[in-house]
Structures are given as structure tokens and as C-alpha cells.
Amino acid sequence: MPVIGYGTYETSPEITQKVVAEALKSGYRQIDTAAFYNNEAGCGLAIAQSGIPRGEIFVTTKLAPNKMGNEATAAAVEDSLRELGLKYIDLYLIHAPFGNPEARNGSWTALAQAVVDGKVKSIGVSNYGLHHLDELQRHRATLPSSLKDIPISVAQYELHPWMPRPDIVTYAAKNSIVLQAFGPLALGKKSTDLTLQSLAKKHNKTWAQILLRWSL
Ligand SMILES: NC(=O)c1ccc[n+]([C@@H]2O[C@H](COP(=O)([O-])OP(=O)(O)OC[C@H]3O[C@@H](n4cnc5c(N)ncnc54)[C@H](OP(=O)(O)O)[C@@H]3O)[C@@H](O)[C@H]2O)c1
């Protein structure tokens, strides 16, 4: 997975193709979308028209909140593949721990099956609390052997110096889960923070570069 990604939250369907094409042109090789963002199609068109080999682009999408549960999730994977116009998705995340344990566990089983079927390469979660991660680990242990070994590859959270989540970071390290930050620039809201400003000055970098380095 490329370490830096281009996020498309709140990017309207009308402009998505254009901005993702521009992102690919400037060197991004990971595109982060979600069914909920309603812009998978634009991401897919930009990827198709980029001329970049499919294997060099890493595509992440996420399960919509109203698609929790085994059958709905299996159908949602098909919907995402169709919208993106792709034969496989690199990373499929459960967007957030919506619903109840049965729905969350059913979604995970469907995603693990999608990996076995070659529709998705890796799966993970987003916005899961520690108790949700524990619930998922208990569920994985009950799965048949073909699905049990599919790992929680990635967990995506808002992560930056004002939200460092030490409990989640420790859990991820212990369980070999790759942590992925969203909002690594603290949504642009801390650009005038005095400590950040003084670090930027000291290292002759922008505040955004300091925050990216912290994440890395
Ligand atoms: N899993 C989830 O639940 C979840 C939730 C939220 C987001 N995400 C993903 O994470 C991605 C990134 O999150 P994000 O965009 O909210 O957070 P972010 O990257 O921390 O912040 C983006 C904000 O920072 C500003 N900014 C960016 N670069 C800047 C620079 N060099 N100088 C000054 N300002 C700069 C942007 O301003 P302008 O708007 O003016 O450019 C924008 O307002 C999303 O697009 C989405 O793919 C996932």
C-alpha cells in the first residue's frame, strides 16, 4: 500500500474524475473513496483513463453504513466493483461499526469471502473502538479455516498530534494491523498552532509537512 493517499471525502461526483486524474498525474498512487462518498464512479473513470497500469494503483473503498450484514455487504462489494469499473479492489474497509454485533460480524464474513473469491485483495475496518476490534477477533476465530486466516490488514482512524489514540496504536502494533490516518493535517484547523508554527520555522518546513512527518 502506498504510504501517502489521496482522499476523496466531500468531493462531489461532478468534479471527482478531474481531481483524481490530477492527483494521479502529480504522483499519487493510492486513491481513497467510499460508497458513502458517492464518487466511486469518478475515481474509476480517472483510473481507467490515466494509462497507469492497474497494478500500480491502490484503490481503497468502504462499506456504506446501510449495507451492514452478510448479504447486503456481499451485494455492496459487487456495487463498488461496478461503480469503480474494476475487476478487483485493493482494500475494502468497513466504514464504521454501524449496526449490531451480528450485522458487523456478517459484514466481515462477506468481506473475507470476497477476498477468497478474488474480488478484494485486503480488508479492514475504520473508526472501530477497541471493543469492536475485540468483537471482530472473537468472530474471526469462529470462521471456517478458509476465512479465519484472512487478516484485519488495515484500520483507518482520524490520527494526528491532537488525536494520537495511543490505545488503538498499541493494539494495531500488537496485532500486526497497519494503521492508516485520515485527517492527518488535522483538517487544516491547527495551522496556526504555536508549537506547530515554531517546529515549522525550526525545520524550515510548512506546518503541513510537519504533520505529515509526524504521521509517517
Ligand atoms: N474513514 C473515515 O471515516 C474517514 C473520515 C474522514 C475522512 N476520511 C478520508 O481521509 C481523507 C482525508 O481527510 P481530510 O481531507 O478530512 O483531512 P486532512 O487531509 O487532514 O485535511 C484537509 C484539509 O486541510 C487543508 N489542507 C490540505 N493541505 C494543505 C496545505 N498544504 N496547506 C494548507 N491547508 C491544507 C485542506 O484545505 P482546502 O480544502 O482548502 O484544500 C482541507 O481543508 C478524506 O478525503 C477521506 O478519504 C475517512
PDB file of C-alpha atoms and ligand atoms in Angstrom:
ATOM      1  CA  MET A   1       0.000   0.000   0.000  1.00  0.00           C
ATOM      2  CA  PRO A   2       1.489   3.386  -0.938  1.00  0.00           C
ATOM      3  CA  VAL A   3       2.199   5.337   2.238  1.00  0.00           C
ATOM      4  CA  ILE A   4       0.520   8.544   1.016  1.00  0.00           C
ATOM      5  CA  GLY A   5      -3.016   8.500  -0.353  1.00  0.00           C
ATOM      6  CA  TYR A   6      -5.431  10.906  -1.984  1.00  0.00           C
ATOM      7  CA  GLY A   7      -8.723  11.158  -0.084  1.00  0.00           C
ATOM      8  CA  THR A   8     -11.995  11.993  -1.799  1.00  0.00           C
ATOM      9  CA  TYR A   9     -14.368  12.689   1.096  1.00  0.00           C
ATOM     10  CA  GLU A  10     -16.810  15.513   0.215  1.00  0.00           C
ATOM     11  CA  THR A  11     -15.559  15.534  -3.372  1.00  0.00           C
ATOM     12  CA  SER A  12     -18.684  15.926  -5.477  1.00  0.00           C
ATOM     13  CA  PRO A  13     -19.394  13.337  -8.198  1.00  0.00           C
ATOM     14  CA  GLU A  14     -19.128  16.115 -10.835  1.00  0.00           C
ATOM     15  CA  ILE A  15     -15.510  17.005 -10.106  1.00  0.00           C
ATOM     16  CA  THR A  16     -14.158  13.657  -8.855  1.00  0.00           C
ATOM     17  CA  GLN A  17     -12.859  12.388 -12.191  1.00  0.00           C
ATOM     18  CA  LYS A  18     -10.997  15.646 -12.823  1.00  0.00           C
ATOM     19  CA  VAL A  19      -9.345  15.915  -9.401  1.00  0.00           C
ATOM     20  CA  VAL A  20      -8.434  12.221  -9.179  1.00  0.00           C
ATOM     21  CA  ALA A  21      -6.887  12.421 -12.663  1.00  0.00           C
ATOM     22  CA  GLU A  22      -4.869  15.416 -11.437  1.00  0.00           C
ATOM     23  CA  ALA A  23      -3.842  13.518  -8.288  1.00  0.00           C
ATOM     24  CA  LEU A  24      -2.621  10.563 -10.368  1.00  0.00           C
ATOM     25  CA  LYS A  25      -0.761  12.938 -12.669  1.00  0.00           C
ATOM     26  CA  SER A  26       1.002  14.504  -9.682  1.00  0.00           C
ATOM     27  CA  GLY A  27       2.154  11.105  -8.466  1.00  0.00           C
ATOM     28  CA  TYR A  28      -0.455   9.792  -6.045  1.00  0.00           C
ATOM     29  CA  ARG A  29      -0.871   6.020  -6.351  1.00  0.00           C
ATOM     30  CA  GLN A  30      -3.436   5.407  -3.626  1.00  0.00           C
ATOM     31  CA  ILE A  31      -6.999   6.660  -4.048  1.00  0.00           C
ATOM     32  CA  ASP A  32      -9.334   6.537  -1.033  1.00  0.00           C
ATOM     33  CA  THR A  33     -13.067   6.585  -1.748  1.00  0.00           C
ATOM     34  CA  ALA A  34     -16.203   5.103  -0.156  1.00  0.00           C
ATOM     35  CA  ALA A  35     -19.667   4.071  -1.264  1.00  0.00           C
ATOM     36  CA  PHE A  36     -20.947   6.784   1.104  1.00  0.00           C
ATOM     37  CA  TYR A  37     -18.955   9.474  -0.772  1.00  0.00           C
ATOM     38  CA  ASN A  38     -20.995   8.782  -3.911  1.00  0.00           C
ATOM     39  CA  ASN A  39     -17.923   9.250  -6.100  1.00  0.00           C
ATOM     40  CA  GLU A  40     -16.551   5.759  -6.779  1.00  0.00           C
ATOM     41  CA  ALA A  41     -17.524   6.089 -10.458  1.00  0.00           C
ATOM     42  CA  GLY A  42     -15.454   9.249 -10.981  1.00  0.00           C
ATOM     43  CA  CYS A  43     -12.458   7.616  -9.277  1.00  0.00           C
ATOM     44  CA  GLY A  44     -12.807   4.589 -11.567  1.00  0.00           C
ATOM     45  CA  LEU A  45     -13.009   6.725 -14.732  1.00  0.00           C
ATOM     46  CA  ALA A  46      -9.907   8.688 -13.778  1.00  0.00           C
ATOM     47  CA  ILE A  47      -8.005   5.454 -13.086  1.00  0.00           C
ATOM     48  CA  ALA A  48      -9.123   3.886 -16.384  1.00  0.00           C
ATOM     49  CA  GLN A  49      -8.124   6.945 -18.387  1.00  0.00           C
ATOM     50  CA  SER A  50      -4.819   7.546 -16.612  1.00  0.00           C
ATOM     51  CA  GLY A  51      -2.936   4.982 -18.683  1.00  0.00           C
ATOM     52  CA  ILE A  52      -1.236   3.834 -15.460  1.00  0.00           C
ATOM     53  CA  PRO A  53      -1.121   0.014 -15.131  1.00  0.00           C
ATOM     54  CA  ARG A  54      -3.840  -1.179 -12.742  1.00  0.00           C
ATOM     55  CA  GLY A  55      -1.286  -2.962 -10.569  1.00  0.00           C
ATOM     56  CA  GLU A  56       0.445   0.334  -9.805  1.00  0.00           C
ATOM     57  CA  ILE A  57      -2.658   1.986  -8.349  1.00  0.00           C
ATOM     58  CA  PHE A  58      -4.019   1.062  -4.917  1.00  0.00           C
ATOM     59  CA  VAL A  59      -7.761   1.605  -4.564  1.00  0.00           C
ATOM     60  CA  THR A  60      -9.472   1.743  -1.187  1.00  0.00           C
ATOM     61  CA  THR A  61     -13.223   1.897  -0.798  1.00  0.00           C
ATOM     62  CA  LYS A  62     -15.550   1.431   2.165  1.00  0.00           C
ATOM     63  CA  LEU A  63     -18.820  -0.250   3.037  1.00  0.00           C
ATOM     64  CA  ALA A  64     -21.802   2.109   3.228  1.00  0.00           C
ATOM     65  CA  PRO A  65     -23.495   2.436   6.648  1.00  0.00           C
ATOM     66  CA  ASN A  66     -26.775   0.997   5.333  1.00  0.00           C
ATOM     67  CA  LYS A  67     -25.093  -2.112   3.887  1.00  0.00           C
ATOM     68  CA  MET A  68     -24.154  -3.854   7.138  1.00  0.00           C
ATOM     69  CA  GLY A  69     -24.871  -7.585   7.375  1.00  0.00           C
ATOM     70  CA  ASN A  70     -23.738 -10.566   5.338  1.00  0.00           C
ATOM     71  CA  GLU A  71     -25.973 -10.430   2.270  1.00  0.00           C
ATOM     72  CA  ALA A  72     -26.049  -6.626   1.979  1.00  0.00           C
ATOM     73  CA  THR A  73     -22.245  -6.494   2.191  1.00  0.00           C
ATOM     74  CA  ALA A  74     -21.764  -9.177  -0.473  1.00  0.00           C
ATOM     75  CA  ALA A  75     -24.020  -7.108  -2.763  1.00  0.00           C
ATOM     76  CA  ALA A  76     -22.204  -3.883  -1.802  1.00  0.00           C
ATOM     77  CA  VAL A  77     -18.867  -5.332  -2.950  1.00  0.00           C
ATOM     78  CA  GLU A  78     -20.433  -6.047  -6.348  1.00  0.00           C
ATOM     79  CA  ASP A  79     -21.854  -2.500  -6.451  1.00  0.00           C
ATOM     80  CA  SER A  80     -18.432  -0.989  -5.696  1.00  0.00           C
ATOM     81  CA  LEU A  81     -16.729  -3.124  -8.355  1.00  0.00           C
ATOM     82  CA  ARG A  82     -19.323  -1.984 -10.891  1.00  0.00           C
ATOM     83  CA  GLU A  83     -19.162   1.699  -9.903  1.00  0.00           C
ATOM     84  CA  LEU A  84     -15.355   1.689  -9.943  1.00  0.00           C
ATOM     85  CA  GLY A  85     -15.270  -0.348 -13.165  1.00  0.00           C
ATOM     86  CA  LEU A  86     -12.579  -2.555 -11.632  1.00  0.00           C
ATOM     87  CA  LYS A  87     -12.012  -6.308 -11.581  1.00  0.00           C
ATOM     88  CA  TYR A  88     -10.728  -6.133  -8.014  1.00  0.00           C
ATOM     89  CA  ILE A  89     -10.498  -3.650  -5.132  1.00  0.00           C
ATOM     90  CA  ASP A  90      -7.178  -3.410  -3.275  1.00  0.00           C
ATOM     91  CA  LEU A  91      -8.631  -2.581   0.141  1.00  0.00           C
ATOM     92  CA  TYR A  92     -12.224  -2.730   1.346  1.00  0.00           C
ATOM     93  CA  LEU A  93     -12.922  -1.237   4.775  1.00  0.00           C
ATOM     94  CA  ILE A  94     -15.982  -1.424   6.988  1.00  0.00           C
ATOM     95  CA  HIS A  95     -16.543   2.356   7.149  1.00  0.00           C
ATOM     96  CA  ALA A  96     -17.621   2.415  10.788  1.00  0.00           C
ATOM     97  CA  PRO A  97     -19.005  -0.013  13.389  1.00  0.00           C
ATOM     98  CA  PHE A  98     -22.625   0.625  12.449  1.00  0.00           C
ATOM     99  CA  GLY A  99     -25.410  -1.744  13.479  1.00  0.00           C
ATOM    100  CA  ASN A 100     -25.136  -4.559  15.991  1.00  0.00           C
ATOM    101  CA  PRO A 101     -22.600  -7.378  16.523  1.00  0.00           C
ATOM    102  CA  GLU A 102     -24.484  -9.736  14.204  1.00  0.00           C
ATOM    103  CA  ALA A 103     -24.512  -7.188  11.372  1.00  0.00           C
ATOM    104  CA  ARG A 104     -20.835  -6.261  11.852  1.00  0.00           C
ATOM    105  CA  ASN A 105     -19.749  -9.894  12.004  1.00  0.00           C
ATOM    106  CA  GLY A 106     -21.871 -10.742   8.963  1.00  0.00           C
ATOM    107  CA  SER A 107     -20.232  -7.929   7.025  1.00  0.00           C
ATOM    108  CA  TRP A 108     -16.770  -9.199   7.942  1.00  0.00           C
ATOM    109  CA  THR A 109     -17.618 -12.748   6.804  1.00  0.00           C
ATOM    110  CA  ALA A 110     -18.856 -11.410   3.463  1.00  0.00           C
ATOM    111  CA  LEU A 111     -15.672  -9.357   3.003  1.00  0.00           C
ATOM    112  CA  ALA A 112     -13.477 -12.357   3.877  1.00  0.00           C
ATOM    113  CA  GLN A 113     -15.391 -14.371   1.283  1.00  0.00           C
ATOM    114  CA  ALA A 114     -14.793 -11.568  -1.264  1.00  0.00           C
ATOM    115  CA  VAL A 115     -11.050 -11.974  -0.622  1.00  0.00           C
ATOM    116  CA  VAL A 116     -11.276 -15.741  -1.182  1.00  0.00           C
ATOM    117  CA  ASP A 117     -13.218 -15.049  -4.399  1.00  0.00           C
ATOM    118  CA  GLY A 118     -10.518 -12.653  -5.663  1.00  0.00           C
ATOM    119  CA  LYS A 119     -12.810  -9.594  -5.708  1.00  0.00           C
ATOM    120  CA  VAL A 120     -10.909  -7.813  -2.947  1.00  0.00           C
ATOM    121  CA  LYS A 121      -7.209  -8.124  -2.075  1.00  0.00           C
ATOM    122  CA  SER A 122      -7.278  -6.947   1.552  1.00  0.00           C
ATOM    123  CA  ILE A 123      -9.901  -5.993   4.100  1.00  0.00           C
ATOM    124  CA  GLY A 124     -10.016  -3.892   7.225  1.00  0.00           C
ATOM    125  CA  VAL A 125     -12.044  -1.553   9.385  1.00  0.00           C
ATOM    126  CA  SER A 126     -12.396   2.143  10.121  1.00  0.00           C
ATOM    127  CA  ASN A 127     -13.499   4.002  13.246  1.00  0.00           C
ATOM    128  CA  TYR A 128     -13.624   0.750  15.263  1.00  0.00           C
ATOM    129  CA  GLY A 129     -13.230   1.080  19.031  1.00  0.00           C
ATOM    130  CA  LEU A 130     -11.142  -1.433  20.961  1.00  0.00           C
ATOM    131  CA  HIS A 131     -14.269  -3.371  21.936  1.00  0.00           C
ATOM    132  CA  HIS A 132     -15.292  -3.567  18.264  1.00  0.00           C
ATOM    133  CA  LEU A 133     -11.848  -4.889  17.363  1.00  0.00           C
ATOM    134  CA  ASP A 134     -12.111  -7.496  20.142  1.00  0.00           C
ATOM    135  CA  GLU A 135     -15.580  -8.460  18.931  1.00  0.00           C
ATOM    136  CA  LEU A 136     -14.190  -8.903  15.422  1.00  0.00           C
ATOM    137  CA  GLN A 137     -11.248 -11.029  16.626  1.00  0.00           C
ATOM    138  CA  ARG A 138     -13.664 -13.306  18.515  1.00  0.00           C
ATOM    139  CA  HIS A 139     -15.794 -13.611  15.371  1.00  0.00           C
ATOM    140  CA  ARG A 140     -12.796 -14.384  13.134  1.00  0.00           C
ATOM    141  CA  ALA A 141     -11.857 -17.276  15.429  1.00  0.00           C
ATOM    142  CA  THR A 142     -15.260 -18.907  14.788  1.00  0.00           C
ATOM    143  CA  LEU A 143     -14.960 -18.807  10.986  1.00  0.00           C
ATOM    144  CA  PRO A 144     -14.182 -21.838   8.819  1.00  0.00           C
ATOM    145  CA  SER A 145     -10.465 -22.235   8.113  1.00  0.00           C
ATOM    146  CA  SER A 146     -10.644 -20.701   4.619  1.00  0.00           C
ATOM    147  CA  LEU A 147     -11.950 -17.403   6.087  1.00  0.00           C
ATOM    148  CA  LYS A 148     -10.337 -17.444   9.545  1.00  0.00           C
ATOM    149  CA  ASP A 149      -6.867 -16.625   8.246  1.00  0.00           C
ATOM    150  CA  ILE A 150      -7.911 -13.539   6.280  1.00  0.00           C
ATOM    151  CA  PRO A 151      -6.304 -10.810   8.407  1.00  0.00           C
ATOM    152  CA  ILE A 152      -7.537  -7.404   9.511  1.00  0.00           C
ATOM    153  CA  SER A 153      -4.957  -5.763   7.253  1.00  0.00           C
ATOM    154  CA  VAL A 154      -5.675  -2.078   7.820  1.00  0.00           C
ATOM    155  CA  ALA A 155      -7.514   0.074  10.345  1.00  0.00           C
ATOM    156  CA  GLN A 156      -8.262   3.696   9.395  1.00  0.00           C
ATOM    157  CA  TYR A 157      -8.822   6.424  12.023  1.00  0.00           C
ATOM    158  CA  GLU A 158      -8.594  10.163  12.415  1.00  0.00           C
ATOM    159  CA  LEU A 159      -4.996  10.355  13.668  1.00  0.00           C
ATOM    160  CA  HIS A 160      -2.817  13.413  14.270  1.00  0.00           C
ATOM    161  CA  PRO A 161      -0.989  15.012  17.202  1.00  0.00           C
ATOM    162  CA  TRP A 162      -4.267  16.254  18.717  1.00  0.00           C
ATOM    163  CA  MET A 163      -5.804  12.797  18.384  1.00  0.00           C
ATOM    164  CA  PRO A 164      -2.946  10.310  18.807  1.00  0.00           C
ATOM    165  CA  ARG A 165      -5.108   7.349  20.011  1.00  0.00           C
ATOM    166  CA  PRO A 166      -2.366   5.516  21.952  1.00  0.00           C
ATOM    167  CA  ASP A 167      -4.707   2.626  22.806  1.00  0.00           C
ATOM    168  CA  ILE A 168      -5.514   1.934  19.147  1.00  0.00           C
ATOM    169  CA  VAL A 169      -1.880   2.433  18.067  1.00  0.00           C
ATOM    170  CA  THR A 170      -0.698  -0.124  20.646  1.00  0.00           C
ATOM    171  CA  TYR A 171      -3.435  -2.587  19.685  1.00  0.00           C
ATOM    172  CA  ALA A 172      -2.615  -2.287  15.983  1.00  0.00           C
ATOM    173  CA  ALA A 173       1.107  -2.828  16.575  1.00  0.00           C
ATOM    174  CA  LYS A 174       0.443  -5.905  18.757  1.00  0.00           C
ATOM    175  CA  ASN A 175      -1.931  -7.396  16.195  1.00  0.00           C
ATOM    176  CA  SER A 176       0.064  -6.581  13.035  1.00  0.00           C
ATOM    177  CA  ILE A 177      -2.643  -4.264  11.726  1.00  0.00           C
ATOM    178  CA  VAL A 178      -1.454  -1.378   9.524  1.00  0.00           C
ATOM    179  CA  LEU A 179      -2.779   1.916  10.869  1.00  0.00           C
ATOM    180  CA  GLN A 180      -3.941   4.450   8.330  1.00  0.00           C
ATOM    181  CA  ALA A 181      -4.559   8.092   9.235  1.00  0.00           C
ATOM    182  CA  PHE A 182      -7.373  10.170   7.874  1.00  0.00           C
ATOM    183  CA  GLY A 183      -7.345  13.862   8.633  1.00  0.00           C
ATOM    184  CA  PRO A 184      -3.529  13.758   9.048  1.00  0.00           C
ATOM    185  CA  LEU A 185      -3.476  17.546   8.573  1.00  0.00           C
ATOM    186  CA  ALA A 186      -5.972  17.878  11.450  1.00  0.00           C
ATOM    187  CA  LEU A 187      -8.453  19.023   8.802  1.00  0.00           C
ATOM    188  CA  GLY A 188      -6.411  22.197   8.314  1.00  0.00           C
ATOM    189  CA  LYS A 189      -7.641  23.507  11.681  1.00  0.00           C
ATOM    190  CA  LYS A 190      -4.317  23.644  13.553  1.00  0.00           C
ATOM    191  CA  SER A 191      -2.219  25.555  11.023  1.00  0.00           C
ATOM    192  CA  THR A 192      -1.806  28.492  13.450  1.00  0.00           C
ATOM    193  CA  ASP A 193      -0.956  26.344  16.490  1.00  0.00           C
ATOM    194  CA  LEU A 194       2.097  27.945  18.121  1.00  0.00           C
ATOM    195  CA  THR A 195       4.046  24.717  18.686  1.00  0.00           C
ATOM    196  CA  LEU A 196       3.396  23.615  15.108  1.00  0.00           C
ATOM    197  CA  GLN A 197       4.436  27.050  13.822  1.00  0.00           C
ATOM    198  CA  SER A 198       7.678  27.007  15.808  1.00  0.00           C
ATOM    199  CA  LEU A 199       8.513  23.466  14.608  1.00  0.00           C
ATOM    200  CA  ALA A 200       7.864  24.525  11.016  1.00  0.00           C
ATOM    201  CA  LYS A 201      10.180  27.501  11.444  1.00  0.00           C
ATOM    202  CA  LYS A 202      12.880  25.458  13.189  1.00  0.00           C
ATOM    203  CA  HIS A 203      12.943  22.802  10.431  1.00  0.00           C
ATOM    204  CA  ASN A 204      12.251  25.190   7.546  1.00  0.00           C
ATOM    205  CA  LYS A 205       9.139  23.196   6.510  1.00  0.00           C
ATOM    206  CA  THR A 206       5.457  24.036   6.163  1.00  0.00           C
ATOM    207  CA  TRP A 207       3.076  23.146   9.004  1.00  0.00           C
ATOM    208  CA  ALA A 208       1.518  20.538   6.689  1.00  0.00           C
ATOM    209  CA  GLN A 209       4.913  18.886   6.105  1.00  0.00           C
ATOM    210  CA  ILE A 210       5.493  18.716   9.883  1.00  0.00           C
ATOM    211  CA  LEU A 211       2.144  16.973  10.379  1.00  0.00           C
ATOM    212  CA  LEU A 212       2.773  14.513   7.539  1.00  0.00           C
ATOM    213  CA  ARG A 213       6.189  13.667   9.021  1.00  0.00           C
ATOM    214  CA  TRP A 214       4.545  13.067  12.424  1.00  0.00           C
ATOM    215  CA  SER A 215       2.149  10.588  10.764  1.00  0.00           C
ATOM    216  CA  LEU A 216       4.921   8.811   8.866  1.00  0.00           C
TER     217      LEU A 216
HETATM  218  N1  LIG B   1     -12.810   6.528   7.341  1.00  0.00           N
HETATM  219  C1  LIG B   1     -13.462   7.632   7.625  1.00  0.00           C
HETATM  220  O1  LIG B   1     -14.454   7.629   8.353  1.00  0.00           O
HETATM  221  C2  LIG B   1     -12.980   8.934   7.051  1.00  0.00           C
HETATM  222  C3  LIG B   1     -13.477  10.138   7.568  1.00  0.00           C
HETATM  223  C4  LIG B   1     -12.981  11.334   7.038  1.00  0.00           C
HETATM  224  C5  LIG B   1     -12.034  11.306   6.035  1.00  0.00           C
HETATM  225  N2  LIG B   1     -11.582  10.089   5.539  1.00  0.00           N
HETATM  226  C6  LIG B   1     -10.601  10.037   4.418  1.00  0.00           C
HETATM  227  O2  LIG B   1      -9.461  10.772   4.719  1.00  0.00           O
HETATM  228  C7  LIG B   1      -9.269  11.781   3.721  1.00  0.00           C
HETATM  229  C8  LIG B   1      -8.509  12.969   4.296  1.00  0.00           C
HETATM  230  O3  LIG B   1      -9.237  13.610   5.278  1.00  0.00           O
HETATM  231  P1  LIG B   1      -9.491  15.144   5.264  1.00  0.00           P
HETATM  232  O4  LIG B   1      -9.375  15.647   3.872  1.00  0.00           O
HETATM  233  O5  LIG B   1     -10.765  15.350   6.000  1.00  0.00           O
HETATM  234  O6  LIG B   1      -8.351  15.722   6.223  1.00  0.00           O
HETATM  235  P2  LIG B   1      -6.964  16.448   6.118  1.00  0.00           P
HETATM  236  O7  LIG B   1      -6.161  15.966   4.964  1.00  0.00           O
HETATM  237  O8  LIG B   1      -6.371  16.446   7.474  1.00  0.00           O
HETATM  238  O9  LIG B   1      -7.394  17.969   5.933  1.00  0.00           O
HETATM  239  C9  LIG B   1      -7.805  18.502   4.764  1.00  0.00           C
HETATM  240  C10 LIG B   1      -7.867  19.988   4.983  1.00  0.00           C
HETATM  241  O10 LIG B   1      -6.552  20.516   5.077  1.00  0.00           O
HETATM  242  C11 LIG B   1      -6.392  21.566   4.171  1.00  0.00           C
HETATM  243  N3  LIG B   1      -5.055  21.433   3.565  1.00  0.00           N
HETATM  244  C12 LIG B   1      -4.554  20.352   2.965  1.00  0.00           C
HETATM  245  N4  LIG B   1      -3.282  20.550   2.559  1.00  0.00           N
HETATM  246  C13 LIG B   1      -2.974  21.795   2.933  1.00  0.00           C
HETATM  247  C14 LIG B   1      -1.793  22.592   2.807  1.00  0.00           C
HETATM  248  N5  LIG B   1      -0.675  22.098   2.249  1.00  0.00           N
HETATM  249  N6  LIG B   1      -1.831  23.839   3.289  1.00  0.00           N
HETATM  250  C15 LIG B   1      -2.949  24.330   3.849  1.00  0.00           C
HETATM  251  N7  LIG B   1      -4.100  23.622   4.011  1.00  0.00           N
HETATM  252  C16 LIG B   1      -4.108  22.367   3.559  1.00  0.00           C
HETATM  253  C17 LIG B   1      -7.463  21.433   3.131  1.00  0.00           C
HETATM  254  O11 LIG B   1      -7.871  22.700   2.777  1.00  0.00           O
HETATM  255  P3  LIG B   1      -8.647  23.001   1.384  1.00  0.00           P
HETATM  256  O12 LIG B   1      -9.975  22.347   1.485  1.00  0.00           O
HETATM  257  O13 LIG B   1      -8.692  24.491   1.365  1.00  0.00           O
HETATM  258  O14 LIG B   1      -7.789  22.405   0.298  1.00  0.00           O
HETATM  259  C18 LIG B   1      -8.566  20.686   3.871  1.00  0.00           C
HETATM  260  O15 LIG B   1      -9.475  21.604   4.466  1.00  0.00           O
HETATM  261  C19 LIG B   1     -10.685  12.043   3.201  1.00  0.00           C
HETATM  262  O16 LIG B   1     -10.731  12.630   1.951  1.00  0.00           O
HETATM  263  C20 LIG B   1     -11.219  10.625   3.163  1.00  0.00           C
HETATM  264  O17 LIG B   1     -10.765   9.939   2.004  1.00  0.00           O
HETATM  265  C21 LIG B   1     -12.042   8.940   6.047  1.00  0.00           C
END
